[in-house]
mmCIF file of C-alpha atoms and ligand atoms in Angstrom:
data_model
loop_
_atom_site.group_PDB
_atom_site.id
_atom_site.type_symbol
_atom_site.label_atom_id
_atom_site.label_comp_id
_atom_site.label_asym_id
_atom_site.label_seq_id
_atom_site.Cartn_x
_atom_site.Cartn_y
_atom_site.Cartn_z
ATOM 1 C CA MET A 550 37.927 26.034 -51.610
ATOM 2 C CA LYS A 551 41.188 24.390 -50.699
ATOM 3 C CA ILE A 552 44.433 26.254 -51.184
ATOM 4 C CA PRO A 553 48.007 25.099 -50.573
ATOM 5 C CA GLU A 554 49.306 25.619 -47.036
ATOM 6 C CA LEU A 555 52.068 27.701 -48.531
ATOM 7 C CA CYS A 556 51.092 29.837 -51.488
ATOM 8 C CA LEU A 557 50.948 33.371 -52.772
ATOM 9 C CA VAL A 558 47.310 34.391 -52.998
ATOM 10 C CA ALA A 559 46.457 37.163 -55.413
ATOM 11 C CA LEU A 560 43.055 38.610 -54.653
ATOM 12 C CA VAL A 561 41.528 39.871 -57.884
ATOM 13 C CA GLY A 562 38.598 42.258 -57.959
ATOM 14 C CA VAL A 563 37.559 45.803 -58.726
ATOM 15 C CA SER A 564 37.478 48.478 -56.059
ATOM 16 C CA GLY A 565 34.531 47.841 -53.782
ATOM 17 C CA SER A 566 34.299 44.132 -54.601
ATOM 18 C CA GLY A 567 35.202 43.334 -51.004
ATOM 19 C CA LYS A 568 38.834 42.192 -51.229
ATOM 20 C CA SER A 569 39.957 43.761 -47.962
ATOM 21 C CA THR A 570 36.819 42.535 -46.188
ATOM 22 C CA PHE A 571 37.419 39.012 -47.522
ATOM 23 C CA ALA A 572 41.083 39.128 -46.517
ATOM 24 C CA ARG A 573 40.204 40.230 -42.979
ATOM 25 C CA LYS A 574 37.710 37.425 -42.612
ATOM 26 C CA HIS A 575 39.896 34.583 -43.859
ATOM 27 C CA PHE A 576 43.516 35.474 -43.137
ATOM 28 C CA LEU A 577 45.690 36.845 -40.367
ATOM 29 C CA PRO A 578 46.314 40.585 -40.598
ATOM 30 C CA THR A 579 50.031 39.898 -40.979
ATOM 31 C CA GLN A 580 49.450 37.554 -43.922
ATOM 32 C CA VAL A 581 47.752 40.279 -45.921
ATOM 33 C CA LEU A 582 49.791 42.847 -47.837
ATOM 34 C CA SER A 583 47.533 45.552 -49.166
ATOM 35 C CA SER A 584 48.479 48.088 -51.799
ATOM 36 C CA ASP A 585 46.602 50.743 -49.808
ATOM 37 C CA ALA A 586 48.632 50.092 -46.696
ATOM 38 C CA PHE A 587 51.866 50.276 -48.698
ATOM 39 C CA ARG A 588 50.797 53.539 -50.372
ATOM 40 C CA ALA A 589 50.224 54.900 -46.897
ATOM 41 C CA LEU A 590 53.628 53.635 -45.749
ATOM 42 C CA VAL A 591 55.521 55.313 -48.553
ATOM 43 C CA ALA A 592 53.362 58.409 -49.126
ATOM 44 C CA ASP A 593 51.217 59.001 -46.014
ATOM 45 C CA ASP A 594 48.096 58.586 -48.138
ATOM 46 C CA GLU A 595 46.509 55.284 -49.127
ATOM 47 C CA ASN A 596 44.784 56.928 -52.087
ATOM 48 C CA ASP A 597 47.873 58.574 -53.571
ATOM 49 C CA GLN A 598 48.008 56.820 -56.953
ATOM 50 C CA SER A 599 51.257 58.609 -57.822
ATOM 51 C CA ALA A 600 52.870 56.485 -55.098
ATOM 52 C CA SER A 601 51.782 53.204 -56.683
ATOM 53 C CA ALA A 602 55.136 52.257 -58.215
ATOM 54 C CA ASP A 603 56.990 52.702 -54.915
ATOM 55 C CA ALA A 604 54.160 51.091 -52.969
ATOM 56 C CA PHE A 605 54.211 47.967 -55.150
ATOM 57 C CA ALA A 606 58.003 47.775 -55.055
ATOM 58 C CA ALA A 607 57.823 47.784 -51.261
ATOM 59 C CA LEU A 608 54.942 45.307 -51.246
ATOM 60 C CA HIS A 609 56.800 42.914 -53.559
ATOM 61 C CA PHE A 610 59.909 43.192 -51.398
ATOM 62 C CA VAL A 611 58.026 42.231 -48.240
ATOM 63 C CA ALA A 612 56.104 39.501 -50.038
ATOM 64 C CA GLY A 613 59.422 38.064 -51.224
ATOM 65 C CA LYS A 614 60.788 38.017 -47.668
ATOM 66 C CA ARG A 615 57.665 36.244 -46.421
ATOM 67 C CA LEU A 616 57.720 33.644 -49.203
ATOM 68 C CA ALA A 617 61.433 33.019 -48.653
ATOM 69 C CA ALA A 618 60.552 32.274 -45.034
ATOM 70 C CA GLY A 619 57.780 29.902 -46.115
ATOM 71 C CA ARG A 620 54.883 32.089 -45.036
ATOM 72 C CA LEU A 621 51.534 32.210 -46.758
ATOM 73 C CA THR A 622 51.075 35.652 -48.253
ATOM 74 C CA VAL A 623 47.961 37.360 -49.585
ATOM 75 C CA VAL A 624 48.180 40.339 -51.906
ATOM 76 C CA ASP A 625 45.190 42.630 -51.437
ATOM 77 C CA ALA A 626 45.228 44.799 -54.559
ATOM 78 C CA THR A 627 42.867 44.967 -57.521
ATOM 79 C CA ASN A 628 45.175 42.801 -59.681
ATOM 80 C CA VAL A 629 42.851 43.319 -62.641
ATOM 81 C CA GLN A 630 45.720 44.165 -64.983
ATOM 82 C CA PRO A 631 47.933 41.473 -66.498
ATOM 83 C CA HIS A 632 51.197 43.185 -65.524
ATOM 84 C CA ALA A 633 50.182 43.335 -61.860
ATOM 85 C CA ARG A 634 49.424 39.615 -61.830
ATOM 86 C CA GLN A 635 52.524 38.761 -63.854
ATOM 87 C CA ALA A 636 54.716 40.314 -61.169
ATOM 88 C CA LEU A 637 53.056 38.134 -58.538
ATOM 89 C CA VAL A 638 53.377 34.942 -60.576
ATOM 90 C CA ALA A 639 57.065 35.719 -61.105
ATOM 91 C CA LEU A 640 57.582 36.412 -57.403
ATOM 92 C CA ALA A 641 55.921 33.126 -56.441
ATOM 93 C CA ARG A 642 58.034 31.178 -58.938
ATOM 94 C CA GLU A 643 61.205 32.839 -57.698
ATOM 95 C CA HIS A 644 60.444 31.403 -54.278
ATOM 96 C CA ASP A 645 59.110 28.029 -55.407
ATOM 97 C CA VAL A 646 55.691 28.823 -54.089
ATOM 98 C CA LEU A 647 52.399 28.241 -55.882
ATOM 99 C CA PRO A 648 50.565 31.320 -57.126
ATOM 100 C CA VAL A 649 46.818 31.149 -56.499
ATOM 101 C CA ALA A 650 44.181 33.589 -57.727
ATOM 102 C CA ILE A 651 40.973 34.242 -55.824
ATOM 103 C CA VAL A 652 38.640 36.353 -57.921
ATOM 104 C CA LEU A 653 35.802 38.329 -56.362
ATOM 105 C CA ASP A 654 33.408 38.908 -59.237
ATOM 106 C CA VAL A 655 30.791 41.360 -58.020
ATOM 107 C CA PRO A 656 28.336 43.294 -60.219
ATOM 108 C CA GLU A 657 29.614 46.758 -61.033
ATOM 109 C CA ASP A 658 26.467 48.446 -59.672
ATOM 110 C CA GLU A 659 27.064 46.885 -56.267
ATOM 111 C CA CYS A 660 30.734 47.919 -56.205
ATOM 112 C CA TRP A 661 29.824 51.454 -57.172
ATOM 113 C CA ALA A 662 27.085 51.690 -54.543
ATOM 114 C CA ARG A 663 29.537 50.545 -51.877
ATOM 115 C CA THR A 664 32.213 52.941 -53.096
ATOM 116 C CA GLN A 665 29.865 55.920 -52.926
ATOM 117 C CA ALA A 666 29.102 55.055 -49.326
ATOM 118 C CA ARG A 667 32.793 55.103 -48.366
ATOM 119 C CA PRO A 668 34.359 58.206 -46.878
ATOM 120 C CA ASP A 669 37.815 56.923 -47.852
ATOM 121 C CA ARG A 670 37.162 56.677 -51.619
ATOM 122 C CA ASP A 671 36.502 59.626 -53.897
ATOM 123 C CA PHE A 672 36.998 58.440 -57.459
ATOM 124 C CA GLY A 673 34.279 58.327 -60.108
ATOM 125 C CA ARG A 674 32.353 55.394 -61.482
ATOM 126 C CA GLN A 675 34.508 55.333 -64.607
ATOM 127 C CA VAL A 676 37.379 54.009 -62.508
ATOM 128 C CA ILE A 677 35.337 50.991 -61.485
ATOM 129 C CA SER A 678 33.999 50.541 -65.035
ATOM 130 C CA ARG A 679 37.550 50.433 -66.374
ATOM 131 C CA GLN A 680 38.611 47.938 -63.723
ATOM 132 C CA GLN A 681 35.536 45.819 -64.478
ATOM 133 C CA ARG A 682 36.471 45.791 -68.171
ATOM 134 C CA ASP A 683 40.019 44.736 -67.302
ATOM 135 C CA LEU A 684 38.655 41.991 -65.062
ATOM 136 C CA ARG A 685 36.290 40.647 -67.748
ATOM 137 C CA ARG A 686 39.169 40.450 -70.209
ATOM 138 C CA SER A 687 41.369 38.770 -67.615
ATOM 139 C CA LEU A 688 39.133 35.971 -66.438
ATOM 140 C CA LYS A 689 39.841 33.416 -69.125
ATOM 141 C CA HIS A 690 43.600 34.022 -69.112
ATOM 142 C CA LEU A 691 44.374 33.536 -65.436
ATOM 143 C CA GLY A 692 45.295 29.857 -65.755
ATOM 144 C CA ARG A 693 47.579 30.510 -68.703
ATOM 145 C CA GLU A 694 49.270 33.353 -66.827
ATOM 146 C CA GLY A 695 50.699 30.783 -64.453
ATOM 147 C CA PHE A 696 48.251 30.661 -61.555
ATOM 148 C CA ARG A 697 48.109 27.068 -60.364
ATOM 149 C CA GLN A 698 44.654 27.494 -58.921
ATOM 150 C CA VAL A 699 42.031 29.985 -59.998
ATOM 151 C CA HIS A 700 39.024 30.288 -57.716
ATOM 152 C CA VAL A 701 36.304 32.540 -59.051
ATOM 153 C CA LEU A 702 33.620 33.584 -56.581
ATOM 154 C CA HIS A 703 30.589 34.818 -58.480
ATOM 155 C CA GLY A 704 28.444 37.359 -56.705
ATOM 156 C CA VAL A 705 27.982 38.518 -53.147
ATOM 157 C CA ASN A 706 26.416 35.297 -51.886
ATOM 158 C CA GLU A 707 29.207 33.009 -53.060
ATOM 159 C CA ILE A 708 31.737 35.401 -51.565
ATOM 160 C CA ASN A 709 29.965 35.636 -48.219
ATOM 161 C CA THR A 710 29.602 31.869 -47.840
ATOM 162 C CA ALA A 711 33.050 30.869 -49.127
ATOM 163 C CA GLU A 712 35.278 28.904 -46.806
ATOM 164 C CA ILE A 713 38.975 28.352 -47.114
ATOM 165 C CA GLY A 714 40.701 25.126 -46.176
ATOM 166 C CA TYR A 715 44.325 24.136 -46.590
ATOM 167 C CA GLU A 716 45.993 21.218 -48.329
ATOM 168 C CA LYS A 717 49.517 19.981 -47.931
ATOM 169 C CA LEU A 718 51.049 19.699 -51.366
ATOM 170 C CA PHE A 719 54.560 18.513 -50.660
HETATM 171 N N1 CTP B 1633 31.204 45.627 -48.027
HETATM 172 C C1 CTP B 1633 29.904 45.258 -47.806
HETATM 173 N N2 CTP B 1633 29.530 43.941 -47.893
HETATM 174 C C2 CTP B 1633 30.438 43.007 -48.206
HETATM 175 C C3 CTP B 1633 31.769 43.356 -48.453
HETATM 176 C C4 CTP B 1633 32.129 44.694 -48.356
HETATM 177 O O1 CTP B 1633 29.084 46.102 -47.525
HETATM 178 N N3 CTP B 1633 30.048 41.732 -48.288
HETATM 179 C C5 CTP B 1633 31.572 47.035 -47.922
HETATM 180 C C6 CTP B 1633 32.744 47.275 -46.995
HETATM 181 O O2 CTP B 1633 32.312 47.482 -45.683
HETATM 182 C C7 CTP B 1633 33.369 48.515 -47.590
HETATM 183 C C8 CTP B 1633 33.031 48.404 -49.078
HETATM 184 O O3 CTP B 1633 31.988 47.467 -49.181
HETATM 185 O O4 CTP B 1633 32.788 49.685 -47.088
HETATM 186 C C9 CTP B 1633 34.204 47.932 -49.892
HETATM 187 O O5 CTP B 1633 34.711 46.718 -49.332
HETATM 188 P P1 CTP B 1633 36.267 46.449 -49.305
HETATM 189 O O6 CTP B 1633 36.468 45.104 -48.704
HETATM 190 O O7 CTP B 1633 36.968 47.592 -48.691
HETATM 191 O O8 CTP B 1633 36.541 46.404 -50.885
HETATM 192 P P2 CTP B 1633 37.919 46.365 -51.652
HETATM 193 O O9 CTP B 1633 37.760 45.403 -52.783
HETATM 194 O O10 CTP B 1633 39.028 46.109 -50.700
HETATM 195 O O11 CTP B 1633 38.042 47.831 -52.246
HETATM 196 P P3 CTP B 1633 39.368 48.646 -52.621
HETATM 197 O O12 CTP B 1633 39.944 47.987 -53.850
HETATM 198 O O13 CTP B 1633 38.881 50.022 -52.930
HETATM 199 O O14 CTP B 1633 40.295 48.588 -51.453
HETATM 200 MG MG1 MG B 1634 40.685 47.206 -50.133
#
């Protein structure tokens, strides 16, 4: 896939779909703003869901500073809910930067198997099922929500073999 040299990338995928792994492989650590890292920054615990509002406020603030400085920014959060994506589209527009969605669409069984194997995740399968339902509902709306590019990677193989190139758009 080719993405603009300067854009706001929203990774979209349920927990365990491999967003953080994908971000590590394709982007600089400093380009990636993860909701987990911001929960840890504001609440000392990356799993503290009660810290989400503050964590996202801080994440959006930093993302805005990066975009204002013309730096490619990747948001590593599930982004399966419309309001989460809407905030990112608005932020990108505010800074005249193109919002791009990269969707990691991985079968729920695989995501759940991975989650069970993780020491740092302790929620139940219903959390992933709910996210998967949100994702299914979201897929056909992403373009209309304002994302200028929507790249959907279907399944583990497409995700593992994906390559990212850059295009100059201005
Ligand atoms: N994983 C894997 N094979 C892949 C990608 C990920 O086995 N191709 C494993 C990772 O090593 C990790 C787990 O699956 O243990 C979840 O991957 P991660 O990238 O952390 O998923 P996220 O989507 O970031 O999950 P979360 O939303 O919970 O942060
Ligand atoms: Mg992650």
